[in-house]
Coordinates of C-alpha atoms in Angstrom, one line a residue:
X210 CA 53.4 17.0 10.5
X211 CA 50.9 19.3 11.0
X212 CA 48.5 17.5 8.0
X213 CA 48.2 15.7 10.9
X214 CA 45.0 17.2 12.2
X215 CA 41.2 17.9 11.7
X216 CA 39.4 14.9 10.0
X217 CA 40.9 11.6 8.6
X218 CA 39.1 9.5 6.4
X219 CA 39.4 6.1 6.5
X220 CA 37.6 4.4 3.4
X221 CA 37.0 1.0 2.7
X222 CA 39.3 -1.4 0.4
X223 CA 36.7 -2.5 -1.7
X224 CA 37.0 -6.1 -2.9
X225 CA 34.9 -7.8 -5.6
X226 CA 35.3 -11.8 -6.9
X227 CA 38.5 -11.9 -4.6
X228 CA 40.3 -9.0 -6.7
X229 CA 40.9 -5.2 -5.4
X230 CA 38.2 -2.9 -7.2
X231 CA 40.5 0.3 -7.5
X232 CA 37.5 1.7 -9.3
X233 CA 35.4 1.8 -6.0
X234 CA 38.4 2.7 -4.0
X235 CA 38.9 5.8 -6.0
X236 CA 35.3 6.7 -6.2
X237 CA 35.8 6.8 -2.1
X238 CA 38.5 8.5 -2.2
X239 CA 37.3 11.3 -4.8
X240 CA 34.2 11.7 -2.8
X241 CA 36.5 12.6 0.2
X242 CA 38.3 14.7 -1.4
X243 CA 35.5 16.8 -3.0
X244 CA 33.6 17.2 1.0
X245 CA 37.3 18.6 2.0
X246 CA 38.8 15.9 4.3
X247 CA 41.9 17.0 5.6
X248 CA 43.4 13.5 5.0
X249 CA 42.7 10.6 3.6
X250 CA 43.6 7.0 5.2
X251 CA 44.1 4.3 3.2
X252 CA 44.7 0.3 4.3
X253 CA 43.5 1.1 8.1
X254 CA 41.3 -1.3 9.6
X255 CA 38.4 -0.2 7.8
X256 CA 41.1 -0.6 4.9
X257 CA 41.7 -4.5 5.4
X258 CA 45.5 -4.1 5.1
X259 CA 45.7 -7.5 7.0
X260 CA 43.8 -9.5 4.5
X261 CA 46.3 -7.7 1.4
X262 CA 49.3 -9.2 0.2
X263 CA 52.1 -6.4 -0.6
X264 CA 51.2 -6.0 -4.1
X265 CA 47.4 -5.2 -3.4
X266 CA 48.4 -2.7 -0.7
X267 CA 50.8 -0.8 -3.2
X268 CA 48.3 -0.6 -5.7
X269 CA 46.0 1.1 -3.2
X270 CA 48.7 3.8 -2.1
X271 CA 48.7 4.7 -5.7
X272 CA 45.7 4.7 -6.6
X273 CA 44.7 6.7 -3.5
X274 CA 47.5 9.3 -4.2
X275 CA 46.0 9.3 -7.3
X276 CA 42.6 10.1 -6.5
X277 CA 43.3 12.2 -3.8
X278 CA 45.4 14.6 -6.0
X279 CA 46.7 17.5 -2.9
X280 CA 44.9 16.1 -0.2
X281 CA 48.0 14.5 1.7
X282 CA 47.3 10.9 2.1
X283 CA 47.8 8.2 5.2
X284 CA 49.4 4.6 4.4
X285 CA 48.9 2.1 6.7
X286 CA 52.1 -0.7 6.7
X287 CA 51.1 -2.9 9.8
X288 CA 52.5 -6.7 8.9
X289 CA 53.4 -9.5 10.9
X290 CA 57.2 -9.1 10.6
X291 CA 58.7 -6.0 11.3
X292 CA 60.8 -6.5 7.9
X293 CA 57.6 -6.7 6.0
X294 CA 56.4 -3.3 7.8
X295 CA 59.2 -1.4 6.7
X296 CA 59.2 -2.8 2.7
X297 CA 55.3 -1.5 2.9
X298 CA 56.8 1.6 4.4
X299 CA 59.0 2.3 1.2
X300 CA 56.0 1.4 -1.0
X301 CA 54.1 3.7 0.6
X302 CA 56.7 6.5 0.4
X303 CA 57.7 6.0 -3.3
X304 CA 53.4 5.9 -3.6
X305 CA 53.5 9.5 -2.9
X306 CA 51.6 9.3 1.2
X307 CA 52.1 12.3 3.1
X308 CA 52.1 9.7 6.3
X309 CA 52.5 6.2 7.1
X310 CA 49.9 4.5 9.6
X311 CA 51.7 1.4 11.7
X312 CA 49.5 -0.6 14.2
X313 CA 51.6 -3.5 16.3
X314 CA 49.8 -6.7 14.3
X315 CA 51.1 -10.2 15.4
X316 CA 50.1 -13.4 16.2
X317 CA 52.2 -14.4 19.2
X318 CA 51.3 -11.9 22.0
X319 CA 53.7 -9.0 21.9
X320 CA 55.7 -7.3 25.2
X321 CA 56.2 -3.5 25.2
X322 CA 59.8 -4.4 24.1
X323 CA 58.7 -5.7 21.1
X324 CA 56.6 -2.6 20.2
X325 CA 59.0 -0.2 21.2
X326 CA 61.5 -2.4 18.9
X327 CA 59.1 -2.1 15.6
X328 CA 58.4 1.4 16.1
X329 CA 62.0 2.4 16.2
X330 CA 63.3 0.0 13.4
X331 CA 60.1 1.2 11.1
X332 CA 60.5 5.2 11.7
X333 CA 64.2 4.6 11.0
X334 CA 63.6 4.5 7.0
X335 CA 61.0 7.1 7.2
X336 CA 60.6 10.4 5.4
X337 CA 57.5 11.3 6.2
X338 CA 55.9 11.1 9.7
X339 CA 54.2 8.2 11.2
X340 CA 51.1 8.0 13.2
X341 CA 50.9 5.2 15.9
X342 CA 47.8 3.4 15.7
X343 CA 46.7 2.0 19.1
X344 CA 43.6 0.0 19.0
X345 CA 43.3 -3.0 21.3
X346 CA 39.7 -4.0 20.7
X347 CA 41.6 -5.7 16.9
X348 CA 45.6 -6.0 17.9
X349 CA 44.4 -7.2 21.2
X350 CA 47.4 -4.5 22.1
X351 CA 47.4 -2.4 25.0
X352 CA 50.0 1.0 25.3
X353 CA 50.1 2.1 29.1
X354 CA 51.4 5.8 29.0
X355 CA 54.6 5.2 29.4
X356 CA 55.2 2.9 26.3
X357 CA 52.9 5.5 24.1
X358 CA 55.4 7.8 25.4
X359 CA 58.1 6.2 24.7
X360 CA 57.1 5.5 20.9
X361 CA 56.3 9.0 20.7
X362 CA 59.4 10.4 21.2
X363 CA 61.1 8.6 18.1
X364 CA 62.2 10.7 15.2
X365 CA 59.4 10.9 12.2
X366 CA 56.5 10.1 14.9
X367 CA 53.8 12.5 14.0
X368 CA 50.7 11.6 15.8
X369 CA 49.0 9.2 18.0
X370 CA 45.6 7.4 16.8
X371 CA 43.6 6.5 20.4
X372 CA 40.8 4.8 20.7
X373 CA 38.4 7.3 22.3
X374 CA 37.9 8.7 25.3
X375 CA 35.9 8.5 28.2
X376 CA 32.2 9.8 27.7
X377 CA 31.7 12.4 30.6
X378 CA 33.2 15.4 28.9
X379 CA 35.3 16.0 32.5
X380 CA 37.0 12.9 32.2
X381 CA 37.8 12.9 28.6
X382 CA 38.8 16.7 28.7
X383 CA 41.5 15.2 31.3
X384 CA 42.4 12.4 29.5
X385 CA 43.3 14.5 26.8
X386 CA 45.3 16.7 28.4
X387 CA 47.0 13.9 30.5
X388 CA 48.2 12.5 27.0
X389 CA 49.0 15.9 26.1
X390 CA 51.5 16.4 28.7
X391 CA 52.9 12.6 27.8
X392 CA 53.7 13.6 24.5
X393 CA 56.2 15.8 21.8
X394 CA 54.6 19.2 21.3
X395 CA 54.6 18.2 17.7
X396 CA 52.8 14.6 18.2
X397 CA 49.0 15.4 17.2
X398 CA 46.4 13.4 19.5
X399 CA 43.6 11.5 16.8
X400 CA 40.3 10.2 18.2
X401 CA 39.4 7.1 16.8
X402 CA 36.0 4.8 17.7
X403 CA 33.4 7.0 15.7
X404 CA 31.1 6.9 18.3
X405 CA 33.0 9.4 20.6
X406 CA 34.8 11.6 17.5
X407 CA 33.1 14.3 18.7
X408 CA 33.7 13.7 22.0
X409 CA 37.0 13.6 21.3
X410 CA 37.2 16.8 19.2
X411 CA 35.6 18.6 22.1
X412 CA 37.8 17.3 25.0
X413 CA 40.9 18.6 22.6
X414 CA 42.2 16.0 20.5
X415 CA 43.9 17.3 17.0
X416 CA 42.1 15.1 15.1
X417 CA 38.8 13.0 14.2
X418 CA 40.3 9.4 12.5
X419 CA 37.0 8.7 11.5
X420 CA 35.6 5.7 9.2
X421 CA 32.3 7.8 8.7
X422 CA 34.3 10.2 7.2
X423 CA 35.6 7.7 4.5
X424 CA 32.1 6.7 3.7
X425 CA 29.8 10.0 4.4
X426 CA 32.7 12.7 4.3
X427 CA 30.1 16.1 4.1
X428 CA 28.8 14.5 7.3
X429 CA 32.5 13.9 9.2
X430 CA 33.8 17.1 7.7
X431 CA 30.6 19.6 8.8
X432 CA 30.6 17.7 12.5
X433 CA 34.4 18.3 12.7
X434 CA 34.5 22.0 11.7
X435 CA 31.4 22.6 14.4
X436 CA 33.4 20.8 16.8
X437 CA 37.0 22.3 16.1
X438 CA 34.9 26.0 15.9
X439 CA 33.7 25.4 19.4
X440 CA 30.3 24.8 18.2
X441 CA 29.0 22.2 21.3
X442 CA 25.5 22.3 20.3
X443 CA 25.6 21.7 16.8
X444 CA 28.7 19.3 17.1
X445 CA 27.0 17.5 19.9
X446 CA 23.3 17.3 18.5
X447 CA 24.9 16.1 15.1
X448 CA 26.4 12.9 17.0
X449 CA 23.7 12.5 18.8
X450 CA 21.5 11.9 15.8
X451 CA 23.5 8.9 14.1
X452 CA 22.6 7.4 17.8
X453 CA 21.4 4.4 15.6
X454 CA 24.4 4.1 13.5
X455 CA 27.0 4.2 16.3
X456 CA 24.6 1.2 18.0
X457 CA 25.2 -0.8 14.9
X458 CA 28.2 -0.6 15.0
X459 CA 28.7 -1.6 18.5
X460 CA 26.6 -4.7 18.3
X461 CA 28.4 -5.3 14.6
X462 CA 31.8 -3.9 14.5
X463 CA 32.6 -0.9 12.1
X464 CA 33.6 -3.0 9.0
X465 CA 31.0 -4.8 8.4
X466 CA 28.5 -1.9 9.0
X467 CA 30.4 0.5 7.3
X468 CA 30.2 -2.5 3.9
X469 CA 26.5 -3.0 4.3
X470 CA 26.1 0.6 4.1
X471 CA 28.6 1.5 1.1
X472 CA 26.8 -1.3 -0.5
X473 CA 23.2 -0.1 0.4
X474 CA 24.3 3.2 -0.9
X475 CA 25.5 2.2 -4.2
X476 CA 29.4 3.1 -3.6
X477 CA 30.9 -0.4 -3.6
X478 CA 29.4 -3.8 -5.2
X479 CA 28.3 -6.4 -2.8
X480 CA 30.2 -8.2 -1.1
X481 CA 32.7 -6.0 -0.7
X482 CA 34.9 -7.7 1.9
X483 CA 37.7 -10.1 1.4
X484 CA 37.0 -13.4 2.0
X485 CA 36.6 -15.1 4.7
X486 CA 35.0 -12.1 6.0
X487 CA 31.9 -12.6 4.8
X488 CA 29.8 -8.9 6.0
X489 CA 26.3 -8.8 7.8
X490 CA 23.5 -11.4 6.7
X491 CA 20.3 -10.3 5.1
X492 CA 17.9 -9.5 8.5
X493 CA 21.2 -7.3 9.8
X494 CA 21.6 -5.6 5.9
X495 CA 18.1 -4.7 6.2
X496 CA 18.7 -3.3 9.4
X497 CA 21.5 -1.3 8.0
X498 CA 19.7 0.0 5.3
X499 CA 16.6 0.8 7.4
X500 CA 19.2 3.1 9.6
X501 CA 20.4 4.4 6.7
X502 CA 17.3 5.5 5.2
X503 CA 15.9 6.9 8.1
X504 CA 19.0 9.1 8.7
X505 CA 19.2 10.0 5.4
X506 CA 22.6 9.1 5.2
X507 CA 23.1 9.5 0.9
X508 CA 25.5 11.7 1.3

């Protein structure tokens, strides 16, 4: 469990004519890999597991193992059905991930029973740990403490993915350490919402989940170190600079960005996104690329 820390990254499934390009997915994922991530996440958000069937998804756990040859990798298996999550699960393990990834997904609105229910009937036929993914701006899913808690104290749960913190260093030091006394010793805290990474690195989470870092991993990786090392200045002057970026992705949403970008960059072949997603039109792409440019974002 303790792969479980420093920076995750979280690259895009690339999709092209409707079919997965495991070509660009690998490219992604060897360019992680070569900045020294300390994990890489397949079929996150960033990952568009929702819009996969099965077969798609286990392609990408092996190809992603793969690619990332001993950097430990992170499935996700979120699905509808909680029978669904744990067949995803055994793909992912007989894939080779060091980790599983498991969001609550559904369509009717879901009670903290229900939660509580997947998480213990998934970890159940685990091996390897599992990191709880709580983000409620996409599942529409809030965990109160006690829930997270709760969920945390299951057998194989390895970490907890939250989605930031607050942005006065005070109050995001606290929070941090409030979760920290909710949780197993062994449960790693991971910042998500790249916007406060940093932040989030410097109040005391474990971990950076970061969707930069699947994208522009020498970046993610040289912002984490500073910020694991202590290093406020250069952690905090580093965030501060992709200012522009992290407003993009605000007014955009991360995906969509994050595609525009890989595409402006040369990484992935426009569109990249499974339909009926359908990315940023052409005055927004320009404004991506601008951003990009004037950041110097190649990586």
């Amino acid at each position: 469990m303790s792969t479980l820390t420093g920076l995750g990254a979280f690259p895009l499934s690339p999709v092209r004519d409707d079919a997965l390009d495991l070509a660009a997915l690998r490219r992604l994922v060897e360019r992680a890999v070569a900045a020294e991530v300390d994990t890489v996440a397949v079929l996150g958000s960033t990952g568009s597991y929702a819009y996969l069937d099965r077969d798609e998804r286990r392609r990408v756990a092996r190809a992603a193992v793969e690619a990332a040859g001993g950097t430990p990798v992170v499935v996700g298996v979120g699905a509808l059905r909680t029978s669904w999550a744990r067949r995803l699960a055994d793909d992912a393990q007989e894939a080779g991930a060091s980790a599983v990834l498991l969001a609550p997904v559904s369509y009717q609105p879901l009670t903290d029973d229900d939660v509580l229910g997947l998480y213990t009937d998934v970890t159940a036929g685990l091996s390897v740990p599992l990191v709880v993914y709580d983000n409620p701006t996409t599942t529409r899913f809030v965990f109160g403490d006690d829930l997270l808690a709760a969920v945390a104290a299951l057998p194989q749960v390895g970490s907890v993915k939250i989605p930031g913190v607050p942005t006065d260093p005070g109050q995001a030091r606290a929070r941090v350490d409030a979760l920290r006394a909710l949780l197993p010793d062994h449960v790693t805290i991971g910042v998500s919402g790249d916007a406060l990474g940093v932040a989030g690195l410097l109040a005391g989470c474990d971990a950076w989940y970061s969707v930069v870092g699947g994208l522009l991993p020498r970046l993610a990786v040289a912002l984490t170190r500073a910020a694991r090392a202590g290093d406020v200045a250069t952690a905090e002057a580093g965030a501060a600079r992709l200012a522009p970026l992290w407003e993009l992705f605000a007014t955009h949403g991360s995906l969509r960005v994050t595609a525009a970008l890989a595409e402006h960059l040369g990484l992935v072949t426009a569109p990249a996104l499974p339909r009926p997603l359908q990315g940023l039109g052409d005055a927004d792409r320009a404004e991506v690329a601008r951003v990009a440019d004037a950041l110097a974002l190649a990586d």
